[in-house]
Amino acid sequence: MTRVGEVGLHEAHDGIEPISPELMATPLDFFFAEHFRHRQLCALIDRLSTTTFFDPGPIAEVVDFLRFEAPIHIIDEEEDLFPLLRRRCLPEDDVEGVLGVLSAEHKTDAILGRGVRDYLEHCLDTRAAPGANMDGRRDLAAFAAQERRHLALENAVVLPIARQRLTPEDLTGLARRLAARRGMAPGETGG
Amino acid sequence: MIAELFDRNLRWAAGRARVDPEYFRRLASQQGPEYLWIGCSDSRVPANEIVGLDPGELFVHRNVANLAPPQDANFLSVLQFAVEILKVRHIIVCGHYGCGGVRAAVSGERHGLIDHWLQPVSCLCRRDAAELRGILDFDARVNLVCERNVLAQVASLADNPFVRDAWDRGQPLSIHGWIYSIQDGLLRDLETTIENVEGRGGASPKAPRGRARRSRAG
């Protein structure tokens, strides 16, 4: 038997949009779109943190995103975009201060994200509503809040500097590696 | 455990022979690699596999932190043989992010004998100390030193007498600096390619800021 509230959540659940592989051909647009998807993740987590009934679909969606997509995005930044920026930026860009903060936050994200994933996997195993547990609710909310701050800084500072400083060759190389990291050989992205 | 390795070897050799019956006879008859690879000993950075080359196509020297020390007889023997006998056309110094040797040097902690081997990396850290202190995240600091270390080894190679003699003879020989990520299996070109004596000035071990250097390696 379905309760009214369950249907309500399911209808309200927009989920995380898939990203078009073609977007990787313009890597900074791809990063921006990825950040948008991370915001969708935060919205989904916020909804889960307030729901008191069990709906496995959105829970599994968050678990999968944290397991497969979020770690690749951190590699995209930590071992590709950020090192490129360190090589290209001018001293007056003062990029190191921001990159240092973001790198530290990536570590925090990974730890908080692991906690969120473990909690949601437990919810799936026990068919529990994520919002029913006080500690769980707090962890979900903490992750979403931290992630939103992090995304705001990246969009406001990192991407604009990258648009200014990265060369066309940098962007071409970045595009190829973004695709390869996702299992696509050159020419398979349509870009 | 060891017997398993022999079993794997049998399967590997049989597989090769099945696909190409003359493969090993051809390989045994000559060695003509175009590339000398100077990489790290880390077991997760297998030179041939990363660049998709078969045995015989890559002459390999590996040590902790992918150094090219001008006092190391082992390394110098490899370099001389590669340049003067094999006449490789490209020398690739390939570091990797998260390198344990570099991490040890950046940490400044004492680890025993390896500290002596890693002295060139420690010197880099001291030289760039002010800049490195500005990088709050330790792993990011290690990764930057991994890159700088590659550039330093490329610069050192460009000053090596075997390399300079080759250029003086008009022998085509390029030195490249790359970095590899164990996390995604991908190489990045550090844009420090040197192709002749005149190019040596471009191999500053300190990475350029805000100046895009072009490499032919793509």
mmCIF file of C-alpha atoms in Angstrom:
data_model
loop_
_atom_site.group_PDB
_atom_site.id
_atom_site.type_symbol
_atom_site.label_atom_id
_atom_site.label_comp_id
_atom_site.label_asym_id
_atom_site.label_seq_id
_atom_site.Cartn_x
_atom_site.Cartn_y
_atom_site.Cartn_z
ATOM 1 C CA MET A 1 0.000 0.000 0.000
ATOM 2 C CA THR A 2 1.374 3.397 -0.941
ATOM 3 C CA ARG A 3 1.097 6.334 1.360
ATOM 4 C CA VAL A 4 0.323 9.763 -0.043
ATOM 5 C CA GLY A 5 3.669 11.099 1.085
ATOM 6 C CA GLU A 6 5.607 8.438 -0.826
ATOM 7 C CA VAL A 7 4.041 9.417 -4.131
ATOM 8 C CA GLY A 8 4.692 13.036 -3.300
ATOM 9 C CA LEU A 9 8.400 12.456 -2.865
ATOM 10 C CA HIS A 10 8.670 10.382 -5.991
ATOM 11 C CA GLU A 11 6.996 13.087 -8.062
ATOM 12 C CA ALA A 12 9.132 15.808 -6.498
ATOM 13 C CA HIS A 13 12.321 13.839 -7.163
ATOM 14 C CA ASP A 14 14.005 15.399 -10.189
ATOM 15 C CA GLY A 15 17.197 13.440 -9.779
ATOM 16 C CA ILE A 16 20.578 14.181 -11.310
ATOM 17 C CA GLU A 17 20.568 14.830 -15.013
ATOM 18 C CA PRO A 18 22.925 12.801 -17.187
ATOM 19 C CA ILE A 19 25.698 14.787 -18.791
ATOM 20 C CA SER A 20 26.219 14.901 -22.511
ATOM 21 C CA PRO A 21 29.567 13.385 -23.589
ATOM 22 C CA GLU A 22 29.777 16.006 -26.351
ATOM 23 C CA LEU A 23 30.248 18.642 -23.665
ATOM 24 C CA MET A 24 33.701 17.258 -22.926
ATOM 25 C CA ALA A 25 34.917 18.861 -26.147
ATOM 26 C CA THR A 26 34.622 22.200 -24.317
ATOM 27 C CA PRO A 27 36.033 21.099 -20.982
ATOM 28 C CA LEU A 28 35.351 24.244 -18.944
ATOM 29 C CA ASP A 29 31.694 24.064 -19.939
ATOM 30 C CA PHE A 30 31.827 20.423 -18.923
ATOM 31 C CA PHE A 31 33.171 21.389 -15.482
ATOM 32 C CA PHE A 32 30.406 23.971 -15.126
ATOM 33 C CA ALA A 33 27.779 21.400 -16.065
ATOM 34 C CA GLU A 34 29.315 18.913 -13.652
ATOM 35 C CA HIS A 35 29.053 21.502 -10.884
ATOM 36 C CA PHE A 36 25.390 21.943 -11.748
ATOM 37 C CA ARG A 37 24.908 18.200 -11.405
ATOM 38 C CA HIS A 38 26.644 18.337 -8.024
ATOM 39 C CA ARG A 39 24.117 20.993 -7.005
ATOM 40 C CA GLN A 40 21.374 18.622 -8.099
ATOM 41 C CA LEU A 41 23.016 16.000 -5.918
ATOM 42 C CA CYS A 42 22.874 18.422 -2.980
ATOM 43 C CA ALA A 43 19.191 19.127 -3.608
ATOM 44 C CA LEU A 44 18.488 15.414 -3.722
ATOM 45 C CA ILE A 45 20.403 14.850 -0.489
ATOM 46 C CA ASP A 46 18.505 17.703 1.171
ATOM 47 C CA ARG A 47 15.222 16.093 0.172
ATOM 48 C CA LEU A 48 16.369 12.731 1.486
ATOM 49 C CA SER A 49 17.372 14.287 4.783
ATOM 50 C CA THR A 50 13.815 15.450 5.419
ATOM 51 C CA THR A 51 11.914 12.425 4.257
ATOM 52 C CA THR A 52 10.643 9.944 6.795
ATOM 53 C CA PHE A 53 9.646 7.131 4.463
ATOM 54 C CA PHE A 54 11.683 4.689 2.421
ATOM 55 C CA ASP A 55 12.040 5.219 -1.325
ATOM 56 C CA PRO A 56 15.038 3.296 -2.727
ATOM 57 C CA GLY A 57 15.287 5.090 -6.100
ATOM 58 C CA PRO A 58 16.722 8.448 -5.017
ATOM 59 C CA ILE A 59 18.822 6.816 -2.304
ATOM 60 C CA ALA A 60 20.475 4.509 -4.839
ATOM 61 C CA GLU A 61 20.979 7.444 -7.195
ATOM 62 C CA VAL A 62 22.963 9.345 -4.569
ATOM 63 C CA VAL A 63 24.948 6.255 -3.603
ATOM 64 C CA ASP A 64 25.902 5.601 -7.229
ATOM 65 C CA PHE A 65 26.862 9.221 -7.837
ATOM 66 C CA LEU A 66 29.088 9.304 -4.748
ATOM 67 C CA ARG A 67 30.626 5.977 -5.658
ATOM 68 C CA PHE A 68 31.317 6.431 -9.360
ATOM 69 C CA GLU A 69 31.040 10.056 -10.453
ATOM 70 C CA ALA A 70 32.236 12.192 -7.554
ATOM 71 C CA PRO A 71 35.684 10.517 -7.284
ATOM 72 C CA ILE A 72 36.344 11.003 -11.017
ATOM 73 C CA HIS A 73 35.401 14.659 -10.744
ATOM 74 C CA ILE A 74 37.948 15.129 -7.950
ATOM 75 C CA ILE A 75 40.653 13.556 -10.164
ATOM 76 C CA ASP A 76 39.532 15.861 -13.013
ATOM 77 C CA GLU A 77 40.351 18.774 -10.762
ATOM 78 C CA GLU A 78 43.172 17.654 -8.478
ATOM 79 C CA GLU A 79 45.296 15.900 -11.081
ATOM 80 C CA ASP A 80 44.383 17.803 -14.215
ATOM 81 C CA LEU A 81 42.730 21.219 -13.969
ATOM 82 C CA PHE A 82 44.531 22.434 -10.842
ATOM 83 C CA PRO A 83 48.056 21.429 -11.954
ATOM 84 C CA LEU A 84 47.369 23.111 -15.305
ATOM 85 C CA LEU A 85 46.294 26.279 -13.515
ATOM 86 C CA ARG A 86 49.396 26.203 -11.320
ATOM 87 C CA ARG A 87 51.500 26.144 -14.488
ATOM 88 C CA ARG A 88 49.543 28.804 -16.354
ATOM 89 C CA CYS A 89 48.442 31.361 -13.805
ATOM 90 C CA LEU A 90 50.327 34.575 -13.215
ATOM 91 C CA PRO A 91 51.573 35.481 -9.736
ATOM 92 C CA GLU A 92 48.962 38.256 -9.530
ATOM 93 C CA ASP A 93 46.208 35.666 -10.008
ATOM 94 C CA ASP A 94 47.097 34.466 -6.504
ATOM 95 C CA VAL A 95 45.526 31.176 -7.460
ATOM 96 C CA GLU A 96 47.369 29.087 -4.903
ATOM 97 C CA GLY A 97 45.354 30.355 -1.954
ATOM 98 C CA VAL A 98 42.108 29.243 -3.577
ATOM 99 C CA LEU A 99 43.452 25.948 -4.911
ATOM 100 C CA GLY A 100 44.852 25.086 -1.485
ATOM 101 C CA VAL A 101 41.461 25.633 0.137
ATOM 102 C CA LEU A 102 39.700 23.618 -2.561
ATOM 103 C CA SER A 103 42.149 20.719 -2.295
ATOM 104 C CA ALA A 104 41.629 20.577 1.460
ATOM 105 C CA GLU A 105 37.870 20.653 0.868
ATOM 106 C CA HIS A 106 38.136 17.786 -1.604
ATOM 107 C CA LYS A 107 39.574 15.696 1.200
ATOM 108 C CA THR A 108 36.757 16.753 3.527
ATOM 109 C CA ASP A 109 34.224 16.038 0.769
ATOM 110 C CA ALA A 110 35.642 12.553 0.329
ATOM 111 C CA ILE A 111 35.380 11.832 4.067
ATOM 112 C CA LEU A 112 31.884 13.303 4.423
ATOM 113 C CA GLY A 113 30.821 11.654 1.156
ATOM 114 C CA ARG A 114 32.014 8.278 2.405
ATOM 115 C CA GLY A 115 29.942 8.765 5.562
ATOM 116 C CA VAL A 116 26.875 9.739 3.524
ATOM 117 C CA ARG A 117 27.334 6.756 1.236
ATOM 118 C CA ASP A 118 27.734 4.315 4.138
ATOM 119 C CA TYR A 119 24.644 5.732 5.812
ATOM 120 C CA LEU A 120 22.514 5.587 2.668
ATOM 121 C CA GLU A 121 23.696 2.061 1.867
ATOM 122 C CA HIS A 122 22.634 1.115 5.379
ATOM 123 C CA CYS A 123 19.241 2.720 4.680
ATOM 124 C CA LEU A 124 18.940 0.626 1.516
ATOM 125 C CA ASP A 125 19.902 -2.554 3.361
ATOM 126 C CA THR A 126 17.468 -1.960 6.203
ATOM 127 C CA ARG A 127 14.766 -0.245 4.128
ATOM 128 C CA ALA A 128 14.986 2.764 6.432
ATOM 129 C CA ALA A 129 14.016 6.346 5.622
ATOM 130 C CA PRO A 130 17.160 8.548 5.544
ATOM 131 C CA GLY A 131 15.448 11.351 7.449
ATOM 132 C CA ALA A 132 14.348 9.130 10.282
ATOM 133 C CA ASN A 133 17.703 9.073 12.018
ATOM 134 C CA MET A 134 18.926 12.254 13.675
ATOM 135 C CA ASP A 135 22.653 11.608 13.134
ATOM 136 C CA GLY A 136 22.047 10.550 9.566
ATOM 137 C CA ARG A 137 20.053 13.703 8.857
ATOM 138 C CA ARG A 138 22.857 15.807 10.288
ATOM 139 C CA ASP A 139 25.506 14.064 8.129
ATOM 140 C CA LEU A 140 23.438 14.515 4.970
ATOM 141 C CA ALA A 141 22.861 18.198 5.682
ATOM 142 C CA ALA A 142 26.539 18.776 6.519
ATOM 143 C CA PHE A 143 27.683 17.212 3.270
ATOM 144 C CA ALA A 144 25.251 19.209 1.147
ATOM 145 C CA ALA A 145 26.143 22.503 2.845
ATOM 146 C CA GLN A 146 29.894 21.929 2.493
ATOM 147 C CA GLU A 147 29.526 20.866 -1.135
ATOM 148 C CA ARG A 148 27.499 23.954 -2.045
ATOM 149 C CA ARG A 149 30.125 26.286 -0.569
ATOM 150 C CA HIS A 150 32.825 24.413 -2.426
ATOM 151 C CA LEU A 151 30.996 24.605 -5.762
ATOM 152 C CA ALA A 152 30.343 28.311 -5.323
ATOM 153 C CA LEU A 153 34.064 28.979 -4.874
ATOM 154 C CA GLU A 154 34.992 26.876 -7.883
ATOM 155 C CA ASN A 155 32.435 28.566 -10.115
ATOM 156 C CA ALA A 156 33.270 32.058 -8.890
ATOM 157 C CA VAL A 157 37.055 31.852 -8.937
ATOM 158 C CA VAL A 158 38.537 28.780 -10.582
ATOM 159 C CA LEU A 159 36.530 28.537 -13.789
ATOM 160 C CA PRO A 160 36.827 32.253 -14.668
ATOM 161 C CA ILE A 161 40.616 32.130 -14.181
ATOM 162 C CA ALA A 162 40.795 28.933 -16.209
ATOM 163 C CA ARG A 163 38.891 30.596 -19.044
ATOM 164 C CA GLN A 164 41.468 33.367 -19.049
ATOM 165 C CA ARG A 165 44.654 31.397 -18.644
ATOM 166 C CA LEU A 166 44.304 28.010 -20.282
ATOM 167 C CA THR A 167 45.443 27.827 -23.885
ATOM 168 C CA PRO A 168 43.520 26.138 -26.709
ATOM 169 C CA GLU A 169 46.096 23.309 -26.529
ATOM 170 C CA ASP A 170 45.473 22.966 -22.790
ATOM 171 C CA LEU A 171 41.749 22.661 -23.411
ATOM 172 C CA THR A 172 42.241 20.092 -26.155
ATOM 173 C CA GLY A 173 44.441 17.968 -23.903
ATOM 174 C CA LEU A 174 42.039 18.384 -21.002
ATOM 175 C CA ALA A 175 39.108 17.324 -23.189
ATOM 176 C CA ARG A 176 40.912 14.159 -24.288
ATOM 177 C CA ARG A 177 41.782 13.212 -20.727
ATOM 178 C CA LEU A 178 38.273 13.918 -19.394
ATOM 179 C CA ALA A 179 36.956 11.523 -22.017
ATOM 180 C CA ALA A 180 39.629 8.875 -21.426
ATOM 181 C CA ARG A 181 38.955 8.966 -17.698
ATOM 182 C CA ARG A 182 35.377 8.040 -18.532
ATOM 183 C CA GLY A 183 36.398 5.199 -20.784
ATOM 184 C CA MET A 184 36.161 7.021 -24.092
ATOM 185 C CA ALA A 185 39.071 6.888 -26.518
ATOM 186 C CA PRO A 186 39.836 9.938 -28.703
ATOM 187 C CA GLY A 187 37.059 10.527 -31.231
ATOM 188 C CA GLU A 188 34.401 8.743 -29.210
ATOM 189 C CA THR A 189 32.983 11.868 -27.581
ATOM 190 C CA GLY A 190 31.719 13.390 -30.753
ATOM 191 C CA GLY A 191 33.874 16.386 -29.966
ATOM 192 C CA MET B 1 53.188 -18.095 -5.234
ATOM 193 C CA ILE B 2 56.432 -18.206 -7.196
ATOM 194 C CA ALA B 3 55.259 -21.202 -9.207
ATOM 195 C CA GLU B 4 52.270 -19.118 -10.239
ATOM 196 C CA LEU B 5 54.627 -16.672 -11.920
ATOM 197 C CA PHE B 6 56.114 -19.469 -14.038
ATOM 198 C CA ASP B 7 52.610 -20.574 -14.970
ATOM 199 C CA ARG B 8 51.738 -17.040 -15.976
ATOM 200 C CA ASN B 9 54.950 -16.844 -17.991
ATOM 201 C CA LEU B 10 54.064 -20.024 -19.859
ATOM 202 C CA ARG B 11 50.605 -18.695 -20.682
ATOM 203 C CA TRP B 12 52.016 -15.327 -21.775
ATOM 204 C CA ALA B 13 54.722 -16.861 -24.039
ATOM 205 C CA ALA B 14 52.262 -19.358 -25.486
ATOM 206 C CA GLY B 15 49.768 -16.587 -26.202
ATOM 207 C CA ARG B 16 52.398 -14.543 -28.008
ATOM 208 C CA ALA B 17 53.620 -17.534 -30.009
ATOM 209 C CA ARG B 18 50.065 -18.417 -30.972
ATOM 210 C CA VAL B 19 49.407 -14.952 -32.393
ATOM 211 C CA ASP B 20 52.817 -14.545 -34.015
ATOM 212 C CA PRO B 21 54.983 -17.705 -34.265
ATOM 213 C CA GLU B 22 58.099 -15.696 -35.150
ATOM 214 C CA TYR B 23 57.638 -13.065 -32.434
ATOM 215 C CA PHE B 24 60.359 -14.190 -30.013
ATOM 216 C CA ARG B 25 62.853 -15.148 -32.739
ATOM 217 C CA ARG B 26 62.457 -11.688 -34.245
ATOM 218 C CA LEU B 27 62.749 -10.030 -30.837
ATOM 219 C CA ALA B 28 65.895 -11.991 -30.003
ATOM 220 C CA SER B 29 67.644 -11.054 -33.227
ATOM 221 C CA GLN B 30 67.857 -7.350 -32.482
ATOM 222 C CA GLN B 31 66.999 -4.565 -30.081
ATOM 223 C CA GLY B 32 66.114 -1.261 -31.703
ATOM 224 C CA PRO B 33 63.982 0.841 -29.376
ATOM 225 C CA GLU B 34 63.350 4.462 -30.258
ATOM 226 C CA TYR B 35 62.798 5.511 -26.663
ATOM 227 C CA LEU B 36 64.658 5.527 -23.377
ATOM 228 C CA TRP B 37 62.227 5.641 -20.463
ATOM 229 C CA ILE B 38 63.442 6.958 -17.122
ATOM 230 C CA GLY B 39 60.673 6.265 -14.668
ATOM 231 C CA CYS B 40 59.894 5.461 -11.078
ATOM 232 C CA SER B 41 60.278 1.991 -9.557
ATOM 233 C CA ASP B 42 56.690 2.140 -8.316
ATOM 234 C CA SER B 43 55.006 -1.123 -9.318
ATOM 235 C CA ARG B 44 51.895 0.757 -10.432
ATOM 236 C CA VAL B 45 53.754 2.597 -13.194
ATOM 237 C CA PRO B 46 54.599 -0.107 -15.763
ATOM 238 C CA ALA B 47 56.418 1.713 -18.534
ATOM 239 C CA ASN B 48 55.609 -0.452 -21.570
ATOM 240 C CA GLU B 49 52.003 -0.916 -20.598
ATOM 241 C CA ILE B 50 51.271 2.776 -20.053
ATOM 242 C CA VAL B 51 52.334 3.720 -23.559
ATOM 243 C CA GLY B 52 51.098 0.530 -25.166
ATOM 244 C CA LEU B 53 54.479 -0.584 -26.446
ATOM 245 C CA ASP B 54 55.665 -4.156 -26.877
ATOM 246 C CA PRO B 55 58.903 -5.631 -25.553
ATOM 247 C CA GLY B 56 61.783 -4.326 -27.629
ATOM 248 C CA GLU B 57 60.216 -0.932 -28.207
ATOM 249 C CA LEU B 58 61.193 0.827 -24.987
ATOM 250 C CA PHE B 59 64.570 0.828 -23.224
ATOM 251 C CA VAL B 60 63.769 1.248 -19.561
ATOM 252 C CA HIS B 61 65.585 2.562 -16.512
ATOM 253 C CA ARG B 62 63.631 2.826 -13.295
ATOM 254 C CA ASN B 63 64.601 3.992 -9.837
ATOM 255 C CA VAL B 64 62.928 5.578 -6.835
ATOM 256 C CA ALA B 65 61.583 9.007 -7.840
ATOM 257 C CA ASN B 66 62.726 8.705 -11.486
ATOM 258 C CA LEU B 67 66.065 10.440 -10.998
ATOM 259 C CA ALA B 68 68.799 10.949 -13.599
ATOM 260 C CA PRO B 69 71.752 11.419 -11.237
ATOM 261 C CA PRO B 70 75.005 12.314 -13.014
ATOM 262 C CA GLN B 71 77.037 10.368 -10.415
ATOM 263 C CA ASP B 72 75.097 7.091 -10.659
ATOM 264 C CA ALA B 73 77.100 4.516 -12.648
ATOM 265 C CA ASN B 74 74.022 2.373 -13.235
ATOM 266 C CA PHE B 75 72.043 5.225 -14.712
ATOM 267 C CA LEU B 76 75.012 6.551 -16.719
ATOM 268 C CA SER B 77 75.648 3.109 -18.209
ATOM 269 C CA VAL B 78 72.031 2.895 -19.297
ATOM 270 C CA LEU B 79 72.136 6.393 -20.744
ATOM 271 C CA GLN B 80 75.368 5.858 -22.648
ATOM 272 C CA PHE B 81 74.197 2.531 -24.089
ATOM 273 C CA ALA B 82 70.845 3.989 -25.065
ATOM 274 C CA VAL B 83 72.281 7.095 -26.710
ATOM 275 C CA GLU B 84 75.490 5.770 -28.265
ATOM 276 C CA ILE B 85 74.683 2.149 -29.120
ATOM 277 C CA LEU B 86 70.901 1.954 -29.457
ATOM 278 C CA LYS B 87 70.731 5.536 -30.714
ATOM 279 C CA VAL B 88 67.333 6.174 -29.209
ATOM 280 C CA ARG B 89 65.640 9.282 -30.584
ATOM 281 C CA HIS B 90 63.705 10.209 -27.472
ATOM 282 C CA ILE B 91 64.475 10.187 -23.762
ATOM 283 C CA ILE B 92 61.362 10.354 -21.610
ATOM 284 C CA VAL B 93 61.554 11.254 -17.945
ATOM 285 C CA CYS B 94 58.239 10.208 -16.472
ATOM 286 C CA GLY B 95 57.288 10.951 -12.891
ATOM 287 C CA HIS B 96 53.974 10.231 -11.270
ATOM 288 C CA TYR B 97 51.683 12.110 -8.929
ATOM 289 C CA GLY B 98 51.737 10.922 -5.348
ATOM 290 C CA CYS B 99 55.275 9.499 -5.720
ATOM 291 C CA GLY B 100 56.340 7.923 -2.421
ATOM 292 C CA GLY B 101 59.962 8.996 -2.852
ATOM 293 C CA VAL B 102 58.966 12.590 -3.482
ATOM 294 C CA ARG B 103 56.521 12.429 -0.595
ATOM 295 C CA ALA B 104 59.334 11.289 1.701
ATOM 296 C CA ALA B 105 61.524 14.174 0.569
ATOM 297 C CA VAL B 106 58.742 16.744 0.936
ATOM 298 C CA SER B 107 57.904 15.503 4.425
ATOM 299 C CA GLY B 108 61.434 16.305 5.580
ATOM 300 C CA GLU B 109 61.386 13.264 7.857
ATOM 301 C CA ARG B 110 64.387 10.938 8.083
ATOM 302 C CA HIS B 111 63.992 7.536 6.448
ATOM 303 C CA GLY B 112 67.572 6.237 6.421
ATOM 304 C CA LEU B 113 69.600 5.364 3.324
ATOM 305 C CA ILE B 114 66.898 6.529 0.941
ATOM 306 C CA ASP B 115 67.388 10.093 2.205
ATOM 307 C CA HIS B 116 70.761 10.143 0.444
ATOM 308 C CA TRP B 117 69.228 8.950 -2.807
ATOM 309 C CA LEU B 118 66.464 11.525 -2.529
ATOM 310 C CA GLN B 119 68.822 14.405 -1.810
ATOM 311 C CA PRO B 120 68.214 16.050 -5.214
ATOM 312 C CA VAL B 121 64.486 16.155 -4.461
ATOM 313 C CA SER B 122 65.131 17.512 -0.981
ATOM 314 C CA CYS B 123 67.287 20.228 -2.520
ATOM 315 C CA LEU B 124 64.399 21.138 -4.835
ATOM 316 C CA CYS B 125 62.101 21.394 -1.832
ATOM 317 C CA ARG B 126 64.519 23.688 -0.024
ATOM 318 C CA ARG B 127 65.006 25.838 -3.107
ATOM 319 C CA ASP B 128 61.243 26.303 -3.589
ATOM 320 C CA ALA B 129 60.399 26.263 0.124
ATOM 321 C CA ALA B 130 58.648 29.628 0.195
ATOM 322 C CA GLU B 131 56.386 28.739 -2.703
ATOM 323 C CA LEU B 132 55.680 25.253 -1.382
ATOM 324 C CA ARG B 133 54.695 26.634 2.005
ATOM 325 C CA GLY B 134 51.987 28.587 0.184
ATOM 326 C CA ILE B 135 50.340 25.328 -0.904
ATOM 327 C CA LEU B 136 48.198 24.382 2.042
ATOM 328 C CA ASP B 137 47.324 20.879 0.954
ATOM 329 C CA PHE B 138 50.187 18.408 1.473
ATOM 330 C CA ASP B 139 49.219 16.131 -1.422
ATOM 331 C CA ALA B 140 49.014 19.083 -3.796
ATOM 332 C CA ARG B 141 52.472 20.143 -2.584
ATOM 333 C CA VAL B 142 53.826 16.649 -3.260
ATOM 334 C CA ASN B 143 52.305 16.663 -6.736
ATOM 335 C CA LEU B 144 53.892 19.994 -7.599
ATOM 336 C CA VAL B 145 57.297 18.692 -6.469
ATOM 337 C CA CYS B 146 56.695 15.560 -8.585
ATOM 338 C CA GLU B 147 56.371 17.857 -11.608
ATOM 339 C CA ARG B 148 59.350 20.017 -10.625
ATOM 340 C CA ASN B 149 61.451 16.918 -10.104
ATOM 341 C CA VAL B 150 60.737 15.771 -13.659
ATOM 342 C CA LEU B 151 61.743 19.194 -15.001
ATOM 343 C CA ALA B 152 64.944 19.064 -12.940
ATOM 344 C CA GLN B 153 65.846 15.645 -14.338
ATOM 345 C CA VAL B 154 65.191 16.842 -17.884
ATOM 346 C CA ALA B 155 67.472 19.831 -17.251
ATOM 347 C CA SER B 156 70.145 17.560 -15.809
ATOM 348 C CA LEU B 157 69.936 15.230 -18.807
ATOM 349 C CA ALA B 158 70.297 18.157 -21.190
ATOM 350 C CA ASP B 159 73.598 18.958 -19.474
ATOM 351 C CA ASN B 160 74.823 15.383 -19.477
ATOM 352 C CA PRO B 161 78.012 14.898 -21.539
ATOM 353 C CA PHE B 162 76.592 11.815 -23.329
ATOM 354 C CA VAL B 163 73.596 13.827 -24.463
ATOM 355 C CA ARG B 164 75.660 16.874 -25.391
ATOM 356 C CA ASP B 165 78.068 14.712 -27.385
ATOM 357 C CA ALA B 166 75.127 13.243 -29.269
ATOM 358 C CA TRP B 167 73.820 16.701 -30.138
ATOM 359 C CA ASP B 168 77.323 17.805 -31.146
ATOM 360 C CA ARG B 169 77.429 14.834 -33.535
ATOM 361 C CA GLY B 170 74.121 15.963 -35.011
ATOM 362 C CA GLN B 171 72.342 12.900 -33.659
ATOM 363 C CA PRO B 172 68.578 13.467 -33.399
ATOM 364 C CA LEU B 173 67.696 13.231 -29.721
ATOM 365 C CA SER B 174 64.842 14.827 -27.779
ATOM 366 C CA ILE B 175 64.293 14.868 -24.040
ATOM 367 C CA HIS B 176 60.740 14.964 -22.732
ATOM 368 C CA GLY B 177 59.233 15.448 -19.287
ATOM 369 C CA TRP B 178 55.930 13.738 -18.489
ATOM 370 C CA ILE B 179 53.868 13.023 -15.436
ATOM 371 C CA TYR B 180 51.544 10.078 -14.907
ATOM 372 C CA SER B 181 48.549 9.697 -12.650
ATOM 373 C CA ILE B 182 48.044 6.320 -11.036
ATOM 374 C CA GLN B 183 44.460 7.361 -10.342
ATOM 375 C CA ASP B 184 43.440 7.584 -13.998
ATOM 376 C CA GLY B 185 46.241 5.891 -15.958
ATOM 377 C CA LEU B 186 46.872 8.997 -18.053
ATOM 378 C CA LEU B 187 50.058 10.832 -19.007
ATOM 379 C CA ARG B 188 50.439 14.601 -18.989
ATOM 380 C CA ASP B 189 53.108 16.380 -21.025
ATOM 381 C CA LEU B 190 54.971 18.904 -18.878
ATOM 382 C CA GLU B 191 55.996 20.822 -21.984
ATOM 383 C CA THR B 192 59.689 20.770 -21.347
ATOM 384 C CA THR B 193 60.880 19.054 -24.498
ATOM 385 C CA ILE B 194 64.465 19.848 -25.447
ATOM 386 C CA GLU B 195 65.755 18.885 -28.872
ATOM 387 C CA ASN B 196 69.182 20.459 -29.035
ATOM 388 C CA VAL B 197 71.853 22.397 -27.168
ATOM 389 C CA GLU B 198 70.077 25.692 -27.799
ATOM 390 C CA GLY B 199 66.948 24.382 -26.117
ATOM 391 C CA ARG B 200 68.671 23.694 -22.815
ATOM 392 C CA GLY B 201 67.790 27.100 -21.443
ATOM 393 C CA GLY B 202 64.096 26.188 -21.619
ATOM 394 C CA ALA B 203 64.431 23.334 -19.157
ATOM 395 C CA SER B 204 64.378 25.331 -15.987
ATOM 396 C CA PRO B 205 63.564 22.960 -13.163
ATOM 397 C CA LYS B 206 61.201 25.618 -11.912
ATOM 398 C CA ALA B 207 57.941 25.496 -13.821
ATOM 399 C CA PRO B 208 57.047 28.682 -15.662
ATOM 400 C CA ARG B 209 54.210 30.766 -14.297
ATOM 401 C CA GLY B 210 51.834 32.227 -16.784
ATOM 402 C CA ARG B 211 53.951 31.303 -19.741
ATOM 403 C CA ALA B 212 52.698 28.595 -22.029
ATOM 404 C CA ARG B 213 55.572 26.556 -23.368
ATOM 405 C CA ARG B 214 54.892 24.517 -26.419
ATOM 406 C CA SER B 215 55.889 20.959 -26.926
ATOM 407 C CA ARG B 216 55.817 18.930 -30.074
ATOM 408 C CA ALA B 217 54.744 15.908 -28.146
ATOM 409 C CA GLY B 218 51.123 17.014 -27.852
#
